[in-house]
PDB file of C-alpha atoms and ligand atoms in Angstrom:
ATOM      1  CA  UNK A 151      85.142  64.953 134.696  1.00 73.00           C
ATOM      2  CA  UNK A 152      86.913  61.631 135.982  1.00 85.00           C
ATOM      3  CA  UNK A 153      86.291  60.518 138.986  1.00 93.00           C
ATOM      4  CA  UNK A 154      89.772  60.654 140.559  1.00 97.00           C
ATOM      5  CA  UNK A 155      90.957  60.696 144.647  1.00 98.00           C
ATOM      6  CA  UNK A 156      91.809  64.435 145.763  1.00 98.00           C
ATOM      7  CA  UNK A 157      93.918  63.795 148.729  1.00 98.00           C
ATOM      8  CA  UNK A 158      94.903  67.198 151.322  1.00 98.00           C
ATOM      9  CA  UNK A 159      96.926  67.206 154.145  1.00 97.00           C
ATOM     10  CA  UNK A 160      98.673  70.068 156.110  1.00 95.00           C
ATOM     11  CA  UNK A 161      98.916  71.241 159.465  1.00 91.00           C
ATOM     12  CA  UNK A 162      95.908  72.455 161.793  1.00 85.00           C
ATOM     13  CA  UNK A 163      93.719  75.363 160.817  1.00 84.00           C
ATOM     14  CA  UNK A 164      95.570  76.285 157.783  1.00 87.00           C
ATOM     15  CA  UNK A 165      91.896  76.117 155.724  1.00 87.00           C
ATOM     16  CA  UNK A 166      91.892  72.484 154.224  1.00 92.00           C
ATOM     17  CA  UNK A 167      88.704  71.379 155.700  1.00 90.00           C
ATOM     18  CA  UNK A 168      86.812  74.709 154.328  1.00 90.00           C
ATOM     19  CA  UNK A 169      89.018  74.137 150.916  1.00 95.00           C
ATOM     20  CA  UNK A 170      88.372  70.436 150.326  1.00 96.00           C
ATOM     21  CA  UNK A 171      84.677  70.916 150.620  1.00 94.00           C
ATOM     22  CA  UNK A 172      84.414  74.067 147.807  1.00 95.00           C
ATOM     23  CA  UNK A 173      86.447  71.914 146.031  1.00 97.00           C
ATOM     24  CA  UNK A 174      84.247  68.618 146.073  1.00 95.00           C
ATOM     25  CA  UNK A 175      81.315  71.165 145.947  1.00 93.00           C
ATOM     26  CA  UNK A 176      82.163  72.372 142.616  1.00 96.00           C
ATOM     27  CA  UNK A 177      83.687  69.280 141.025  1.00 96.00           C
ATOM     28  CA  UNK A 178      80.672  66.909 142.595  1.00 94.00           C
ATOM     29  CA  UNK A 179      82.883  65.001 144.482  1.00 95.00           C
ATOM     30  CA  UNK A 180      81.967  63.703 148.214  1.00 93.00           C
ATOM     31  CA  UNK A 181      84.230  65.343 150.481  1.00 94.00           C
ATOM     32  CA  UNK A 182      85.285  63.109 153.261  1.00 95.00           C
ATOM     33  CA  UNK A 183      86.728  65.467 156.903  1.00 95.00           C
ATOM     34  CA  UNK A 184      88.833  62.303 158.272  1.00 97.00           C
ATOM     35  CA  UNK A 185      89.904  64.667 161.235  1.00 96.00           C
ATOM     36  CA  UNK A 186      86.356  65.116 162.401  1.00 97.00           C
ATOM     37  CA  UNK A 187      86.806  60.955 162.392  1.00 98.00           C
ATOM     38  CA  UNK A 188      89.669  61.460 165.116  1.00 98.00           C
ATOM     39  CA  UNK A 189      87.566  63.843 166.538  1.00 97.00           C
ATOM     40  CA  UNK A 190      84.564  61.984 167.015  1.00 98.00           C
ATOM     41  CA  UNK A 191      87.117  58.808 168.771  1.00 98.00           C
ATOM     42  CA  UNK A 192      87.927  61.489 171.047  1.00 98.00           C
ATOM     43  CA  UNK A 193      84.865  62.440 172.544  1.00 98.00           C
ATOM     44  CA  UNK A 194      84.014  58.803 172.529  1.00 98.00           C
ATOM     45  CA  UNK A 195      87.442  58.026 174.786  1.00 98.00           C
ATOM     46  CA  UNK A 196      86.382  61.263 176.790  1.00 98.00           C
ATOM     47  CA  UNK A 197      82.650  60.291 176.855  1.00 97.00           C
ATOM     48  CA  UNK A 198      83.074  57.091 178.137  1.00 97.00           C
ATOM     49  CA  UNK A 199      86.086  58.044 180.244  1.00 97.00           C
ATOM     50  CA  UNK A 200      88.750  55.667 178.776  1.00 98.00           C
ATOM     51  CA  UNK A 201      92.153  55.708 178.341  1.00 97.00           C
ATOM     52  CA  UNK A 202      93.947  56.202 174.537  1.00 97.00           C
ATOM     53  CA  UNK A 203      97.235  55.486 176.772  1.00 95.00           C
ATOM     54  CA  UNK A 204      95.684  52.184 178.155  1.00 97.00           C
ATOM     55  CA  UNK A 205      95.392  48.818 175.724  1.00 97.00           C
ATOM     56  CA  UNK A 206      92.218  47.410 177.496  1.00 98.00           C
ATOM     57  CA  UNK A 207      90.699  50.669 177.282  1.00 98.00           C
ATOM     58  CA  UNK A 208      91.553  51.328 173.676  1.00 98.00           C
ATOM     59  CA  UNK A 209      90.099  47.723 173.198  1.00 97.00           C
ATOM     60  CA  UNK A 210      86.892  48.608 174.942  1.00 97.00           C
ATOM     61  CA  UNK A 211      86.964  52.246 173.187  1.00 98.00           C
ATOM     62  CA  UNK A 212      86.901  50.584 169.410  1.00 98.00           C
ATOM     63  CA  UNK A 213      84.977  47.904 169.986  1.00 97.00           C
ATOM     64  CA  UNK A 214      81.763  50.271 171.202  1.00 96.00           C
ATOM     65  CA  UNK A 215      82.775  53.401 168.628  1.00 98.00           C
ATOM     66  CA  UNK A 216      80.440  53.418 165.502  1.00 98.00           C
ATOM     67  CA  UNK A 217      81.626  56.551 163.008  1.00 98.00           C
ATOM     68  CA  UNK A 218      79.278  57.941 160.339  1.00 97.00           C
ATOM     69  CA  UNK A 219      78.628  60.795 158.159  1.00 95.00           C
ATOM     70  CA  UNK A 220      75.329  62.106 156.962  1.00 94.00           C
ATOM     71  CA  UNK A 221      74.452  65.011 154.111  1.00 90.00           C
ATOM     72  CA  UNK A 222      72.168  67.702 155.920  1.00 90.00           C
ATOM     73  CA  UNK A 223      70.388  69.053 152.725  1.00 89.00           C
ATOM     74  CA  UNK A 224      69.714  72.727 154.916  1.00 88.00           C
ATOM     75  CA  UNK A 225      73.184  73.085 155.799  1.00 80.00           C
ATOM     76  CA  UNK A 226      74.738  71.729 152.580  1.00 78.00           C
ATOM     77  CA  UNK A 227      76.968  69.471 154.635  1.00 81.00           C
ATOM     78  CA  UNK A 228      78.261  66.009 155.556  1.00 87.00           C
ATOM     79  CA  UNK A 229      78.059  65.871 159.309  1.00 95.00           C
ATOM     80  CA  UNK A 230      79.588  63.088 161.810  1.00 97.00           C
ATOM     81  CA  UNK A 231      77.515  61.204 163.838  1.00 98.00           C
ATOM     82  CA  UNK A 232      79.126  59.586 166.662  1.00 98.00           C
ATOM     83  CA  UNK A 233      76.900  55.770 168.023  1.00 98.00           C
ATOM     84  CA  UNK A 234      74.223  57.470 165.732  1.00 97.00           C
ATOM     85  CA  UNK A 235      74.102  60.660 167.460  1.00 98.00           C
ATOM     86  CA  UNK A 236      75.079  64.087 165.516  1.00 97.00           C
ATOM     87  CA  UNK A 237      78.345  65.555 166.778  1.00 98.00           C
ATOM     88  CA  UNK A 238      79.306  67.626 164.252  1.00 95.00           C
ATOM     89  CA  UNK A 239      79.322  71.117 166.685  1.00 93.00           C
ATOM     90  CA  UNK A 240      80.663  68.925 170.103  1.00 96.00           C
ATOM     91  CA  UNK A 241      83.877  67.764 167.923  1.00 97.00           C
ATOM     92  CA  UNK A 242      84.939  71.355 166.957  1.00 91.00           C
ATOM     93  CA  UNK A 243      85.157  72.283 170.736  1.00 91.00           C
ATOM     94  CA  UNK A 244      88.351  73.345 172.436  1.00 87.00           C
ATOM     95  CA  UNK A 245      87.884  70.239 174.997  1.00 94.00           C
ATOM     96  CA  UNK A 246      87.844  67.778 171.739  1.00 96.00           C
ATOM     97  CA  UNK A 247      91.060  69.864 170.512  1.00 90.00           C
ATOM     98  CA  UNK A 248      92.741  69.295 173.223  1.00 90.00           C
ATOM     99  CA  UNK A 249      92.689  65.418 173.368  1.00 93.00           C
ATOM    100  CA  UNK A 250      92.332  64.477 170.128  1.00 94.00           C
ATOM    101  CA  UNK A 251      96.093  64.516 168.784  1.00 90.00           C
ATOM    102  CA  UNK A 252      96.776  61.976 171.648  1.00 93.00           C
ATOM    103  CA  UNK A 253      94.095  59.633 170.499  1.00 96.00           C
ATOM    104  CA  UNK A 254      95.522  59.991 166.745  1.00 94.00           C
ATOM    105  CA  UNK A 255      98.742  58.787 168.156  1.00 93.00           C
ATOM    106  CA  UNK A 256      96.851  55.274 169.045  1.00 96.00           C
ATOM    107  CA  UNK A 257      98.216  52.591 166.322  1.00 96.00           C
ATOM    108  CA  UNK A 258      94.710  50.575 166.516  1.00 97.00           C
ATOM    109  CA  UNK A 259      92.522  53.881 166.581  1.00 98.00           C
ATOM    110  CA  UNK A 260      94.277  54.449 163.213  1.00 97.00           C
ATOM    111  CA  UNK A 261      94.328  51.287 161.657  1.00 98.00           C
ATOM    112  CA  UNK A 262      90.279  51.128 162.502  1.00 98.00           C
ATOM    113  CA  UNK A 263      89.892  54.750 160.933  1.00 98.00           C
ATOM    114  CA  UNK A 264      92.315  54.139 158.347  1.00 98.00           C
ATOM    115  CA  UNK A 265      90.082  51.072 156.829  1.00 98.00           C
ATOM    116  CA  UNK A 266      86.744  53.276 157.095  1.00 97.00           C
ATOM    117  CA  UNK A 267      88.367  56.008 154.929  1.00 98.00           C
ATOM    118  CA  UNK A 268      89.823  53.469 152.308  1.00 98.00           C
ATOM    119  CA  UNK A 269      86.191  52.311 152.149  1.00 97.00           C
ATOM    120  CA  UNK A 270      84.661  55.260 152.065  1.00 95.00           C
ATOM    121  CA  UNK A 271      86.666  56.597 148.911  1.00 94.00           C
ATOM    122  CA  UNK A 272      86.805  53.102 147.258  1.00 94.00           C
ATOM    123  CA  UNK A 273      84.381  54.538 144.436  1.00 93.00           C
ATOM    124  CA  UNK A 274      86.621  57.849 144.030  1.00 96.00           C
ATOM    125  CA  UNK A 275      84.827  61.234 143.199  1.00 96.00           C
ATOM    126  CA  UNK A 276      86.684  62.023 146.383  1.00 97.00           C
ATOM    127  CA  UNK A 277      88.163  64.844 148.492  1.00 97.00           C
ATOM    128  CA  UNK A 278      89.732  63.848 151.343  1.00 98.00           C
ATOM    129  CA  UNK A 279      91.692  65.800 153.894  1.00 97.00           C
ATOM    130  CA  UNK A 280      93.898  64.936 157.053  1.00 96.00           C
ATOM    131  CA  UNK A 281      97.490  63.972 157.978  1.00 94.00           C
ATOM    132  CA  UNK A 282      98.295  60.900 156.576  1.00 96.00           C
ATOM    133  CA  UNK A 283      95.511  60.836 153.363  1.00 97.00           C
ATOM    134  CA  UNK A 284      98.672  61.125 150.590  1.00 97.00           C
ATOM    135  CA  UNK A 285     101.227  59.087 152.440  1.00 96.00           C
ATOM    136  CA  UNK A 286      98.847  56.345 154.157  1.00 97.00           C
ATOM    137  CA  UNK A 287      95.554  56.278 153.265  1.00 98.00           C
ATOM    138  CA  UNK A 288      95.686  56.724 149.434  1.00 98.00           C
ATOM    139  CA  UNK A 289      99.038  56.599 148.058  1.00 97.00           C
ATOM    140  CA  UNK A 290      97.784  56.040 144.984  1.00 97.00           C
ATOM    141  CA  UNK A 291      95.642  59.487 145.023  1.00 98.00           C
ATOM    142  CA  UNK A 292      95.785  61.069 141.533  1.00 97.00           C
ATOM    143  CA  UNK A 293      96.096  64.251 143.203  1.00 98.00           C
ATOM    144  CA  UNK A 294      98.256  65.080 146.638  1.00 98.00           C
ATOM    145  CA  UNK A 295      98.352  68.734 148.102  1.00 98.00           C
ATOM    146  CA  UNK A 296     100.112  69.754 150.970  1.00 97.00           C
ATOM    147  CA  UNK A 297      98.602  73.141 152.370  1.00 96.00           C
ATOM    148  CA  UNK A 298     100.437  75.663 154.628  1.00 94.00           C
ATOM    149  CA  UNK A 299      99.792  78.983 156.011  1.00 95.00           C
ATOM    150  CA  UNK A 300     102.094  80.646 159.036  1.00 94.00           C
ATOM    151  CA  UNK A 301     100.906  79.571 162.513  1.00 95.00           C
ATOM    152  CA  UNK A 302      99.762  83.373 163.174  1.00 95.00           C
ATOM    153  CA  UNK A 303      97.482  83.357 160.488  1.00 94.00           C
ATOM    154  CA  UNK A 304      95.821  80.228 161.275  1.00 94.00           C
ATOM    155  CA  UNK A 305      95.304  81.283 164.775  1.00 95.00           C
ATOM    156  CA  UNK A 306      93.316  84.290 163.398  1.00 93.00           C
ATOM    157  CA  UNK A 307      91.304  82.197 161.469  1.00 90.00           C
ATOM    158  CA  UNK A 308      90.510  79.348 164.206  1.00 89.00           C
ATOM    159  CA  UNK A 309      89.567  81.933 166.448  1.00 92.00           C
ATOM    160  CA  UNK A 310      86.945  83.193 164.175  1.00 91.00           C
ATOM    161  CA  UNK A 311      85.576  79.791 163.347  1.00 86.00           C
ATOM    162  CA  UNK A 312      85.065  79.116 167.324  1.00 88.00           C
ATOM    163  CA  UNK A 313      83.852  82.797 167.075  1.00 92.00           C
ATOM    164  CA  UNK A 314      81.257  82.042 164.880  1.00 90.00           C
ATOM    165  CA  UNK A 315      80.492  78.928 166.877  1.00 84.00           C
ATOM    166  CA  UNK A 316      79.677  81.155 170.074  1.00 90.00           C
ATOM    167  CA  UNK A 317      83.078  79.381 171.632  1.00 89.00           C
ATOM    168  CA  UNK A 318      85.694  82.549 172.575  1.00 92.00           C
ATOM    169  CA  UNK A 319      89.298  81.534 173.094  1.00 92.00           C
ATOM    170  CA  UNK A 320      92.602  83.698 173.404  1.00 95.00           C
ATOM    171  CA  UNK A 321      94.376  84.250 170.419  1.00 96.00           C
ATOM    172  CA  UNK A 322      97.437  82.708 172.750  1.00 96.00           C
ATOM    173  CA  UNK A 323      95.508  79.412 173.357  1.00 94.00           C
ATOM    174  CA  UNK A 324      94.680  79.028 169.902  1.00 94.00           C
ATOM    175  CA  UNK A 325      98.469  79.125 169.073  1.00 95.00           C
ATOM    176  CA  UNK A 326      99.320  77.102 171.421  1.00 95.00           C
ATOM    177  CA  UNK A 327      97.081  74.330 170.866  1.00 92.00           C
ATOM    178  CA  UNK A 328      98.115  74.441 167.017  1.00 93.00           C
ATOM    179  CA  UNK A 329     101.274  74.320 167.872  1.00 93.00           C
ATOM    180  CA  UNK A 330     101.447  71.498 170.033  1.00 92.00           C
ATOM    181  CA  UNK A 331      98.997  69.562 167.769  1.00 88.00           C
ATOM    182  CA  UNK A 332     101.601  70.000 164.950  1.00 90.00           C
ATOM    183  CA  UNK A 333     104.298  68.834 166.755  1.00 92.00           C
ATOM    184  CA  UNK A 334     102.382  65.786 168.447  1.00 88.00           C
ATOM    185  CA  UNK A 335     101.181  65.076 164.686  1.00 87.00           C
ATOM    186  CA  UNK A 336     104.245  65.521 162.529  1.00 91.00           C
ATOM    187  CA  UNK A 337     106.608  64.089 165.722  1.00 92.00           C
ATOM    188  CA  UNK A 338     104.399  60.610 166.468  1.00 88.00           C
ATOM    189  CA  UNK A 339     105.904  56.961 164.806  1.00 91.00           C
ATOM    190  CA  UNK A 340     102.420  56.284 163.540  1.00 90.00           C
ATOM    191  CA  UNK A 341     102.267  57.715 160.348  1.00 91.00           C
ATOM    192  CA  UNK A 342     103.256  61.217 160.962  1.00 91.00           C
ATOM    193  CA  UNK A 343     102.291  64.543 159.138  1.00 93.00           C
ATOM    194  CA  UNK A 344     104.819  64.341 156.196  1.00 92.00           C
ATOM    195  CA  UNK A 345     104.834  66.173 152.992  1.00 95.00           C
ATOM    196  CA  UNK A 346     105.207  63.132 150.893  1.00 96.00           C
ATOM    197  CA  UNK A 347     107.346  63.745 147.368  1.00 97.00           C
ATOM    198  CA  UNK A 348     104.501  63.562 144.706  1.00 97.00           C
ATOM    199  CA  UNK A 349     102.415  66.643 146.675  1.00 98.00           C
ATOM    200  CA  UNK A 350     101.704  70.064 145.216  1.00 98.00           C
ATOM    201  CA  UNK A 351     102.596  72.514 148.254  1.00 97.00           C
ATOM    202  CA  UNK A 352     100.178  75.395 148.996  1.00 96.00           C
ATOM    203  CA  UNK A 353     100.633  78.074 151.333  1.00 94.00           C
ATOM    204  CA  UNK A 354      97.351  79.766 152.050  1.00 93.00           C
ATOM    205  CA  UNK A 355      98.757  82.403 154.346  1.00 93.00           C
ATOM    206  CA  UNK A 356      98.909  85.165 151.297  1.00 92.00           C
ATOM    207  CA  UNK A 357      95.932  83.791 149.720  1.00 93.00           C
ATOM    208  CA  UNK A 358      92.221  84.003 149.405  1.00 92.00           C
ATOM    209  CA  UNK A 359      89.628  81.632 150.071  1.00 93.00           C
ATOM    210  CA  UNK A 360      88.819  81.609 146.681  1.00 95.00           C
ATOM    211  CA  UNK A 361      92.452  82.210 145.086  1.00 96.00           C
ATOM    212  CA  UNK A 362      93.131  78.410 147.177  1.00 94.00           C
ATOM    213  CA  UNK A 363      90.560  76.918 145.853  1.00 97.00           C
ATOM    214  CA  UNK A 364      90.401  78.018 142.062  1.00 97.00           C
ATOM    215  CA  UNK A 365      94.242  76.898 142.261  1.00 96.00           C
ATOM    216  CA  UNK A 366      93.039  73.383 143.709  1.00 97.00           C
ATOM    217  CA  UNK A 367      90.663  73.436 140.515  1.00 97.00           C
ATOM    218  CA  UNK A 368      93.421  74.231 138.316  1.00 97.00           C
ATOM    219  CA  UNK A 369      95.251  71.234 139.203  1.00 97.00           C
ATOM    220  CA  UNK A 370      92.646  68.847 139.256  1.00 97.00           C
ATOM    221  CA  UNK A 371      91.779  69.700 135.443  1.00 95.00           C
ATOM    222  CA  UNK A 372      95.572  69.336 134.630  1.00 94.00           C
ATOM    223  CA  UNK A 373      95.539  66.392 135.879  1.00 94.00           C
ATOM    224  CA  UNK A 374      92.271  64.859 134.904  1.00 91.00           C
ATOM    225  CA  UNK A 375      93.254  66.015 131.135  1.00 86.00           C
ATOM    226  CA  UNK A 376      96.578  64.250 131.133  1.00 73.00           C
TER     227      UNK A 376
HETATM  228  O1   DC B 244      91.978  68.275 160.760  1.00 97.77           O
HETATM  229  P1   DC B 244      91.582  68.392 162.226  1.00 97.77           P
HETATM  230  O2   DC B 244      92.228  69.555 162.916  1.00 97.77           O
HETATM  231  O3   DC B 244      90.112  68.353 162.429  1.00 97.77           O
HETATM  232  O4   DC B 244      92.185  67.068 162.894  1.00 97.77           O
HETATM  233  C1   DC B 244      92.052  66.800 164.249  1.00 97.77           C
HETATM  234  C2   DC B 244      93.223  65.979 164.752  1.00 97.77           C
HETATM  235  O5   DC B 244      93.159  64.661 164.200  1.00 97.77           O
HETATM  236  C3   DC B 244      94.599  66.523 164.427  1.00 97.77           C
HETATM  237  O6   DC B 244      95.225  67.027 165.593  1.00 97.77           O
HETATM  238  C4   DC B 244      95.388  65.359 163.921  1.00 97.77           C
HETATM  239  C5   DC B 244      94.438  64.227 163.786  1.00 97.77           C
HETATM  240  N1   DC B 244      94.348  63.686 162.436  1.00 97.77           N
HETATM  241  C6   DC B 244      95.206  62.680 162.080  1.00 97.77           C
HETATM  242  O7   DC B 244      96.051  62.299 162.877  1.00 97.77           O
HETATM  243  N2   DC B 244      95.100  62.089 160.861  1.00 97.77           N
HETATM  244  C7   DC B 244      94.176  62.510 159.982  1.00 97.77           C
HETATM  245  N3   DC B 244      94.090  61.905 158.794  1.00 97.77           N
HETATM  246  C8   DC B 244      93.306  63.567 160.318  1.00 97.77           C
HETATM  247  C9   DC B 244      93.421  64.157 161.549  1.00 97.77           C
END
């Protein structure tokens, strides 16, 4: 298999994270969750009580923020570690959710974050998911998918991941959160949520877990052969 760049975006909770990593589990690719990157700048802003609205803050905010990811062999998976220290359950929280689109409106916040992710997928063998991975971060990706699913189904499924998590939330505050993250993120000047022209569209809402990914698969091997 070549190693190529696998690059998903879509809107919030419609399954890419949980897609992107079957599919870099069963092509051996890394897979690389740039939203838990935004994430983790979020609880850093919130953490250290700065501004994403202020310039001196945002200065202050990216000069002390130090982003990683490390493979935990029990739980199979890449988590984020935030100054060194694991985050991967604090970033999924509803107080995270909440502030984290308005941090991923910050032009330097992305341009930092932007430059980690081109590094981190400079040896391809990647799968990448976020906003802006086809348009911004690899344009170039030999494979672009844009995933969908209706914002009723992705509040069911949310709401089962925080579930699972121990976190309850309404099935109202779930929708509204998605919503307003999809209109912060396909509304903002700095590279907005687009579909860009060269991406396969997938809408998940009538479709397994498995049906998404084996579909994913499908398209990689097309490509890859031609
Ligand atoms: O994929 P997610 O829900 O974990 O992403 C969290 C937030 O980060 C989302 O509201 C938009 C933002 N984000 C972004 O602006 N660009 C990315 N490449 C990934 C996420």
């Amino acid at each position: 298999m070549n190693k190529i760049v696998i690059a998903i975006d879509g809107y919030s909770g419609c399954g890419k994270s949980s897609t992107a990593k079957e599919v870099a589990k069963r092509l051996g690719f890394t897979y690389i969750d740039s939203g838990a990157m935004y994430r983790a700048a979020a609880l850093h802003f919130l953490n250290e009580n700065l501004s994403p609205l202020d310039s001196e803050d945002v200065f202050e905010g990216l000069k002390s923020l130090h982003i990683s990811f490390q493979f935990n062999p029990v739980s199979q998976l890449q988590e984020t570690y935030l100054n060194g220290v694991n985050v991967e359950k604090e970033i999924r929280s509803m107080r995270v959710a909440e502030r984290v689109s308005e941090v991923a409106t910050v032009k330097e916040v992305r341009t930092a974050l932007v430059a980690q992710q081109q590094e981190l997928g400079r040896k391809k063998g990647v799968v990448m998911d976020g906003r802006d991975i086809g348009s911004v971060v690899f344009p170039e990706a030999e494979l672009k998918l844009f995933m969908t699913a209706d914002v009723e189904t992705r509040a069911r499924r949310r709401q089962l991941e925080l579930l699972e998590k121990g976190e309850k939330a309404s099935l109202e505050e779930i929708k509204l959160n998605l919503e307003t993250r999809d209109q912060v993120d396909s509304s903002r000047s700095e590279s907005p949520l687009i579909k860009v022209p060269d991406a396969v569209e997938i809408d998940t809402s009538n479709l397994t877990f498995s049906q998404q990914v084996n579909q994913i698969i499908d398209l990689v091997h097309k490509v890859t052969l031609n």
